[in-house]
Amino acid sequence: KDVQAEATSGHEVRCCATEKLGDTWRNNGGGCSGIWHESDLLGLNDDDTTLQCFYTSTYEEAVAICDKNNAQVCSKQQIEDGCVKGSGCGHDGDMIWTGP
């Protein structure tokens, strides 16, 4: 279901990349073979070295979190195609930020 959220509201973060960026990054195969995804991510602080889940991030924070993890916010199309299911933190049923 599409929902246009305010950019300053808090939602979950899931990031996507075109390559496997670490042991925990997942790929759902099939038509999604070029999409790697993860929800357990490094935070924005330089001293954040532990992977964590993000539940109440703004859009700007989500973009920055994905950027810090060398990835980007997953696109609406990637989500609709089922390419990012099962990447942790229980976000499959949550409203996650999407990008272009």
mmCIF file of N, CA and C in Angstrom:
data_model
loop_
_atom_site.group_PDB
_atom_site.id
_atom_site.type_symbol
_atom_site.label_atom_id
_atom_site.label_comp_id
_atom_site.label_asym_id
_atom_site.label_seq_id
_atom_site.Cartn_x
_atom_site.Cartn_y
_atom_site.Cartn_z
ATOM 1 N N LYS A 1 0.843 -1.177 0.000
ATOM 2 C CA LYS A 1 0.000 0.000 0.000
ATOM 3 C C LYS A 1 0.885 1.236 0.000
ATOM 4 N N ASP A 2 0.630 2.153 -0.905
ATOM 5 C CA ASP A 2 1.395 3.397 -0.977
ATOM 6 C C ASP A 2 0.900 4.391 0.065
ATOM 7 N N VAL A 3 1.832 4.966 0.798
ATOM 8 C CA VAL A 3 1.527 6.026 1.746
ATOM 9 C C VAL A 3 2.581 7.099 1.568
ATOM 10 N N GLN A 4 2.143 8.330 1.389
ATOM 11 C CA GLN A 4 3.077 9.449 1.281
ATOM 12 C C GLN A 4 3.289 9.991 2.682
ATOM 13 N N ALA A 5 4.425 9.700 3.270
ATOM 14 C CA ALA A 5 4.718 10.140 4.633
ATOM 15 C C ALA A 5 5.434 11.484 4.611
ATOM 16 N N GLU A 6 5.257 12.237 5.672
ATOM 17 C CA GLU A 6 6.027 13.466 5.841
ATOM 18 C C GLU A 6 7.490 13.076 6.002
ATOM 19 N N ALA A 7 8.386 13.802 5.354
ATOM 20 C CA ALA A 7 9.816 13.468 5.397
ATOM 21 C C ALA A 7 10.381 13.522 6.808
ATOM 22 N N THR A 8 9.703 14.253 7.688
ATOM 23 C CA THR A 8 10.191 14.386 9.061
ATOM 24 C C THR A 8 9.576 13.358 10.006
ATOM 25 N N SER A 9 8.661 12.527 9.497
ATOM 26 C CA SER A 9 8.082 11.492 10.358
ATOM 27 C C SER A 9 9.073 10.335 10.499
ATOM 28 N N GLY A 10 8.863 9.518 11.507
ATOM 29 C CA GLY A 10 9.790 8.425 11.776
ATOM 30 C C GLY A 10 9.315 7.099 11.219
ATOM 31 N N HIS A 11 10.164 6.466 10.411
ATOM 32 C CA HIS A 11 9.850 5.155 9.844
ATOM 33 C C HIS A 11 11.100 4.282 9.807
ATOM 34 N N GLU A 12 10.896 3.032 9.440
ATOM 35 C CA GLU A 12 11.974 2.052 9.419
ATOM 36 C C GLU A 12 12.901 2.269 8.223
ATOM 37 N N VAL A 13 14.135 1.742 8.364
ATOM 38 C CA VAL A 13 15.147 1.898 7.315
ATOM 39 C C VAL A 13 15.575 0.527 6.811
ATOM 40 N N ARG A 14 15.603 0.392 5.513
ATOM 41 C CA ARG A 14 16.139 -0.785 4.826
ATOM 42 C C ARG A 14 16.934 -0.238 3.642
ATOM 43 N N CYS A 15 18.142 -0.746 3.439
ATOM 44 C CA CYS A 15 19.005 -0.234 2.375
ATOM 45 C C CYS A 15 19.233 -1.276 1.291
ATOM 46 N N CYS A 16 19.502 -0.800 0.078
ATOM 47 C CA CYS A 16 19.750 -1.665 -1.073
ATOM 48 C C CYS A 16 21.070 -1.304 -1.739
ATOM 49 N N ALA A 17 21.654 -2.290 -2.403
ATOM 50 C CA ALA A 17 22.902 -2.096 -3.143
ATOM 51 C C ALA A 17 22.922 -3.052 -4.327
ATOM 52 N N THR A 18 23.803 -2.782 -5.269
ATOM 53 C CA THR A 18 23.918 -3.643 -6.452
ATOM 54 C C THR A 18 24.970 -4.722 -6.264
ATOM 55 N N GLU A 19 25.589 -4.763 -5.096
ATOM 56 C CA GLU A 19 26.565 -5.802 -4.788
ATOM 57 C C GLU A 19 26.453 -6.172 -3.314
ATOM 58 N N LYS A 20 26.956 -7.336 -2.958
ATOM 59 C CA LYS A 20 26.941 -7.797 -1.572
ATOM 60 C C LYS A 20 27.964 -6.990 -0.789
ATOM 61 N N LEU A 21 27.488 -6.254 0.218
ATOM 62 C CA LEU A 21 28.359 -5.360 0.971
ATOM 63 C C LEU A 21 28.842 -5.953 2.287
ATOM 64 N N GLY A 22 28.421 -7.144 2.602
ATOM 65 C CA GLY A 22 28.845 -7.792 3.836
ATOM 66 C C GLY A 22 28.174 -9.140 3.973
ATOM 67 N N ASP A 23 28.606 -9.902 4.970
ATOM 68 C CA ASP A 23 28.094 -11.259 5.166
ATOM 69 C C ASP A 23 26.595 -11.307 5.431
ATOM 70 N N THR A 24 26.043 -10.248 6.010
ATOM 71 C CA THR A 24 24.625 -10.262 6.366
ATOM 72 C C THR A 24 23.714 -9.760 5.246
ATOM 73 N N TRP A 25 24.280 -9.226 4.175
ATOM 74 C CA TRP A 25 23.463 -8.707 3.073
ATOM 75 C C TRP A 25 22.830 -9.861 2.319
ATOM 76 N N ARG A 26 21.547 -9.715 1.974
ATOM 77 C CA ARG A 26 20.771 -10.788 1.349
ATOM 78 C C ARG A 26 20.394 -10.458 -0.086
ATOM 79 N N ASN A 27 20.168 -11.509 -0.852
ATOM 80 C CA ASN A 27 19.729 -11.399 -2.239
ATOM 81 C C ASN A 27 18.616 -12.415 -2.435
ATOM 82 N N ASN A 28 17.485 -11.983 -2.983
ATOM 83 C CA ASN A 28 16.331 -12.872 -3.128
ATOM 84 C C ASN A 28 16.306 -13.627 -4.449
ATOM 85 N N GLY A 29 17.324 -13.450 -5.296
ATOM 86 C CA GLY A 29 17.431 -14.208 -6.538
ATOM 87 C C GLY A 29 16.339 -13.885 -7.541
ATOM 88 N N GLY A 30 16.177 -14.758 -8.518
ATOM 89 C CA GLY A 30 15.176 -14.560 -9.562
ATOM 90 C C GLY A 30 15.369 -13.237 -10.274
ATOM 91 N N GLY A 31 14.283 -12.509 -10.464
ATOM 92 C CA GLY A 31 14.344 -11.202 -11.106
ATOM 93 C C GLY A 31 15.005 -10.142 -10.251
ATOM 94 N N CYS A 32 15.353 -10.504 -9.028
ATOM 95 C CA CYS A 32 15.978 -9.569 -8.090
ATOM 96 C C CYS A 32 17.463 -9.864 -7.906
ATOM 97 N N SER A 33 18.044 -10.639 -8.802
ATOM 98 C CA SER A 33 19.416 -11.114 -8.591
ATOM 99 C C SER A 33 20.441 -9.991 -8.475
ATOM 100 N N GLY A 34 20.149 -8.817 -8.981
ATOM 101 C CA GLY A 34 21.097 -7.706 -8.892
ATOM 102 C C GLY A 34 20.862 -6.790 -7.710
ATOM 103 N N ILE A 35 19.975 -7.184 -6.792
ATOM 104 C CA ILE A 35 19.622 -6.339 -5.653
ATOM 105 C C ILE A 35 20.002 -7.031 -4.348
ATOM 106 N N TRP A 36 20.873 -6.402 -3.589
ATOM 107 C CA TRP A 36 21.245 -6.876 -2.258
ATOM 108 C C TRP A 36 20.609 -5.931 -1.253
ATOM 109 N N HIS A 37 20.166 -6.455 -0.106
ATOM 110 C CA HIS A 37 19.438 -5.621 0.852
ATOM 111 C C HIS A 37 19.775 -6.004 2.283
ATOM 112 N N GLU A 38 19.595 -5.019 3.169
ATOM 113 C CA GLU A 38 19.882 -5.246 4.585
ATOM 114 C C GLU A 38 19.133 -4.218 5.429
ATOM 115 N N SER A 39 18.736 -4.639 6.629
ATOM 116 C CA SER A 39 18.098 -3.746 7.600
ATOM 117 C C SER A 39 18.942 -3.589 8.856
ATOM 118 N N ASP A 40 19.860 -4.511 9.118
ATOM 119 C CA ASP A 40 20.789 -4.399 10.248
ATOM 120 C C ASP A 40 21.977 -3.585 9.750
ATOM 121 N N LEU A 41 22.065 -2.340 10.212
ATOM 122 C CA LEU A 41 22.978 -1.373 9.601
ATOM 123 C C LEU A 41 23.806 -0.632 10.635
ATOM 124 N N LEU A 42 24.913 -0.059 10.180
ATOM 125 C CA LEU A 42 25.708 0.815 11.028
ATOM 126 C C LEU A 42 24.981 2.139 11.184
ATOM 127 N N GLY A 43 25.089 2.737 12.367
ATOM 128 C CA GLY A 43 24.451 4.023 12.624
ATOM 129 C C GLY A 43 25.265 5.192 12.105
ATOM 130 N N LEU A 44 24.782 6.394 12.370
ATOM 131 C CA LEU A 44 25.397 7.599 11.820
ATOM 132 C C LEU A 44 26.624 8.074 12.578
ATOM 133 N N ASN A 45 26.759 7.689 13.847
ATOM 134 C CA ASN A 45 27.918 8.131 14.618
ATOM 135 C C ASN A 45 29.169 7.399 14.161
ATOM 136 N N ASP A 46 30.282 8.106 14.133
ATOM 137 C CA ASP A 46 31.537 7.499 13.690
ATOM 138 C C ASP A 46 31.946 6.319 14.556
ATOM 139 N N ASP A 47 31.521 6.328 15.826
ATOM 140 C CA ASP A 47 31.907 5.235 16.719
ATOM 141 C C ASP A 47 30.901 4.078 16.700
ATOM 142 N N ASP A 48 29.881 4.149 15.844
ATOM 143 C CA ASP A 48 28.930 3.039 15.701
ATOM 144 C C ASP A 48 29.581 1.909 14.915
ATOM 145 N N THR A 49 29.888 0.819 15.607
ATOM 146 C CA THR A 49 30.508 -0.332 14.948
ATOM 147 C C THR A 49 29.630 -1.578 15.049
ATOM 148 N N THR A 50 28.493 -1.442 15.716
ATOM 149 C CA THR A 50 27.567 -2.553 15.877
ATOM 150 C C THR A 50 26.373 -2.357 14.951
ATOM 151 N N LEU A 51 25.993 -3.407 14.245
ATOM 152 C CA LEU A 51 24.823 -3.331 13.375
ATOM 153 C C LEU A 51 23.570 -3.197 14.225
ATOM 154 N N GLN A 52 22.636 -2.380 13.766
ATOM 155 C CA GLN A 52 21.418 -2.135 14.528
ATOM 156 C C GLN A 52 20.229 -1.917 13.602
ATOM 157 N N CYS A 53 19.047 -2.035 14.171
ATOM 158 C CA CYS A 53 17.804 -1.785 13.439
ATOM 159 C C CYS A 53 17.380 -0.340 13.684
ATOM 160 N N PHE A 54 16.740 0.254 12.686
ATOM 161 C CA PHE A 54 16.252 1.626 12.801
ATOM 162 C C PHE A 54 14.747 1.631 12.587
ATOM 163 N N TYR A 55 14.014 2.148 13.583
ATOM 164 C CA TYR A 55 12.556 2.099 13.570
ATOM 165 C C TYR A 55 11.893 3.465 13.439
ATOM 166 N N THR A 56 12.581 4.537 13.765
ATOM 167 C CA THR A 56 11.943 5.862 13.785
ATOM 168 C C THR A 56 12.829 6.919 13.141
ATOM 169 N N SER A 57 13.378 6.630 11.996
ATOM 170 C CA SER A 57 14.262 7.573 11.307
ATOM 171 C C SER A 57 13.472 8.450 10.342
ATOM 172 N N THR A 58 13.919 9.694 10.197
ATOM 173 C CA THR A 58 13.344 10.573 9.180
ATOM 174 C C THR A 58 13.885 10.145 7.819
ATOM 175 N N TYR A 59 13.328 10.696 6.750
ATOM 176 C CA TYR A 59 13.820 10.352 5.415
ATOM 177 C C TYR A 59 15.286 10.762 5.268
ATOM 178 N N GLU A 60 15.622 11.959 5.734
ATOM 179 C CA GLU A 60 17.009 12.434 5.650
ATOM 180 C C GLU A 60 17.952 11.500 6.400
ATOM 181 N N GLU A 61 17.549 11.054 7.577
ATOM 182 C CA GLU A 61 18.365 10.109 8.345
ATOM 183 C C GLU A 61 18.495 8.782 7.610
ATOM 184 N N ALA A 62 17.404 8.305 7.008
ATOM 185 C CA ALA A 62 17.443 7.036 6.268
ATOM 186 C C ALA A 62 18.436 7.110 5.117
ATOM 187 N N VAL A 63 18.405 8.207 4.376
ATOM 188 C CA VAL A 63 19.350 8.388 3.266
ATOM 189 C C VAL A 63 20.779 8.398 3.794
ATOM 190 N N ALA A 64 21.013 9.099 4.904
ATOM 191 C CA ALA A 64 22.356 9.182 5.484
ATOM 192 C C ALA A 64 22.819 7.827 6.018
ATOM 193 N N ILE A 65 21.919 7.071 6.643
ATOM 194 C CA ILE A 65 22.262 5.737 7.155
ATOM 195 C C ILE A 65 22.660 4.827 6.001
ATOM 196 N N CYS A 66 21.866 4.821 4.944
ATOM 197 C CA CYS A 66 22.193 3.979 3.788
ATOM 198 C C CYS A 66 23.510 4.424 3.157
ATOM 199 N N ASP A 67 23.711 5.729 3.063
ATOM 200 C CA ASP A 67 24.958 6.249 2.496
ATOM 201 C C ASP A 67 26.154 5.801 3.330
ATOM 202 N N LYS A 68 26.029 5.866 4.651
ATOM 203 C CA LYS A 68 27.125 5.433 5.529
ATOM 204 C C LYS A 68 27.430 3.950 5.328
ATOM 205 N N ASN A 69 26.421 3.171 4.939
ATOM 206 C CA ASN A 69 26.594 1.742 4.706
ATOM 207 C C ASN A 69 26.897 1.431 3.242
ATOM 208 N N ASN A 70 27.292 2.475 2.478
ATOM 209 C CA ASN A 70 27.653 2.349 1.053
ATOM 210 C C ASN A 70 26.504 1.821 0.201
ATOM 211 N N ALA A 71 25.289 2.194 0.573
ATOM 212 C CA ALA A 71 24.092 1.729 -0.130
ATOM 213 C C ALA A 71 23.150 2.911 -0.333
ATOM 214 N N GLN A 72 21.924 2.607 -0.756
ATOM 215 C CA GLN A 72 20.920 3.649 -0.923
ATOM 216 C C GLN A 72 19.583 3.135 -0.398
ATOM 217 N N VAL A 73 18.679 4.075 -0.143
ATOM 218 C CA VAL A 73 17.324 3.702 0.250
ATOM 219 C C VAL A 73 16.727 2.903 -0.906
ATOM 220 N N CYS A 74 16.095 1.784 -0.596
ATOM 221 C CA CYS A 74 15.510 0.932 -1.638
ATOM 222 C C CYS A 74 14.423 1.691 -2.397
ATOM 223 N N SER A 75 14.302 1.398 -3.671
ATOM 224 C CA SER A 75 13.282 2.067 -4.482
ATOM 225 C C SER A 75 11.915 1.423 -4.265
ATOM 226 N N LYS A 76 10.884 2.167 -4.577
ATOM 227 C CA LYS A 76 9.517 1.648 -4.501
ATOM 228 C C LYS A 76 9.380 0.405 -5.378
ATOM 229 N N GLN A 77 9.989 0.433 -6.560
ATOM 230 C CA GLN A 77 9.900 -0.703 -7.481
ATOM 231 C C GLN A 77 10.565 -1.947 -6.895
ATOM 232 N N GLN A 78 11.724 -1.782 -6.257
ATOM 233 C CA GLN A 78 12.407 -2.914 -5.635
ATOM 234 C C GLN A 78 11.534 -3.545 -4.552
ATOM 235 N N ILE A 79 10.841 -2.714 -3.812
ATOM 236 C CA ILE A 79 9.960 -3.208 -2.753
ATOM 237 C C ILE A 79 8.756 -3.917 -3.363
ATOM 238 N N GLU A 80 8.119 -3.276 -4.349
ATOM 239 C CA GLU A 80 6.938 -3.871 -4.984
ATOM 240 C C GLU A 80 7.266 -5.190 -5.677
ATOM 241 N N ASP A 81 8.483 -5.325 -6.189
ATOM 242 C CA ASP A 81 8.906 -6.552 -6.866
ATOM 243 C C ASP A 81 9.291 -7.664 -5.895
ATOM 244 N N GLY A 82 9.274 -7.376 -4.585
ATOM 245 C CA GLY A 82 9.613 -8.379 -3.580
ATOM 246 C C GLY A 82 11.101 -8.622 -3.438
ATOM 247 N N CYS A 83 11.897 -7.673 -3.910
ATOM 248 C CA CYS A 83 13.353 -7.855 -3.905
ATOM 249 C C CYS A 83 13.994 -7.630 -2.544
ATOM 250 N N VAL A 84 13.276 -7.056 -1.595
ATOM 251 C CA VAL A 84 13.917 -6.693 -0.332
ATOM 252 C C VAL A 84 13.277 -7.365 0.882
ATOM 253 N N LYS A 85 12.483 -8.386 0.657
ATOM 254 C CA LYS A 85 11.861 -9.103 1.775
ATOM 255 C C LYS A 85 12.898 -9.917 2.532
ATOM 256 N N GLY A 86 12.698 -9.998 3.844
ATOM 257 C CA GLY A 86 13.516 -10.885 4.660
ATOM 258 C C GLY A 86 14.890 -10.370 5.010
ATOM 259 N N SER A 87 15.052 -9.058 5.084
ATOM 260 C CA SER A 87 16.387 -8.552 5.410
ATOM 261 C C SER A 87 16.526 -8.157 6.870
ATOM 262 N N GLY A 88 15.644 -8.649 7.695
ATOM 263 C CA GLY A 88 15.833 -8.484 9.128
ATOM 264 C C GLY A 88 15.046 -7.353 9.762
ATOM 265 N N CYS A 89 15.114 -7.328 11.062
ATOM 266 C CA CYS A 89 14.508 -6.304 11.917
ATOM 267 C C CYS A 89 12.983 -6.338 11.915
ATOM 268 N N GLY A 90 12.375 -7.330 11.282
ATOM 269 C CA GLY A 90 10.925 -7.414 11.246
ATOM 270 C C GLY A 90 10.270 -6.344 10.396
ATOM 271 N N HIS A 91 11.021 -5.774 9.446
ATOM 272 C CA HIS A 91 10.505 -4.657 8.651
ATOM 273 C C HIS A 91 9.602 -5.070 7.493
ATOM 274 N N ASP A 92 9.429 -6.360 7.238
ATOM 275 C CA ASP A 92 8.589 -6.766 6.102
ATOM 276 C C ASP A 92 7.167 -6.226 6.216
ATOM 277 N N GLY A 93 6.664 -6.071 7.410
ATOM 278 C CA GLY A 93 5.319 -5.549 7.607
ATOM 279 C C GLY A 93 5.279 -4.086 7.989
ATOM 280 N N ASP A 94 6.427 -3.420 7.947
ATOM 281 C CA ASP A 94 6.524 -2.024 8.362
ATOM 282 C C ASP A 94 6.549 -1.077 7.168
ATOM 283 N N MET A 95 6.321 0.189 7.460
ATOM 284 C CA MET A 95 6.473 1.230 6.446
ATOM 285 C C MET A 95 7.944 1.627 6.414
ATOM 286 N N ILE A 96 8.625 1.299 5.328
ATOM 287 C CA ILE A 96 10.037 1.663 5.196
ATOM 288 C C ILE A 96 10.158 2.787 4.179
ATOM 289 N N TRP A 97 11.203 3.577 4.337
ATOM 290 C CA TRP A 97 11.445 4.680 3.405
ATOM 291 C C TRP A 97 11.827 4.139 2.037
ATOM 292 N N THR A 98 11.364 4.819 1.004
ATOM 293 C CA THR A 98 11.738 4.463 -0.362
ATOM 294 C C THR A 98 12.396 5.653 -1.030
ATOM 295 N N GLY A 99 13.214 5.355 -2.020
ATOM 296 C CA GLY A 99 13.879 6.397 -2.786
ATOM 297 C C GLY A 99 13.529 6.278 -4.251
ATOM 298 N N PRO A 100 14.180 7.106 -5.046
ATOM 299 C CA PRO A 100 13.921 7.084 -6.497
ATOM 300 C C PRO A 100 14.357 5.780 -7.146
#
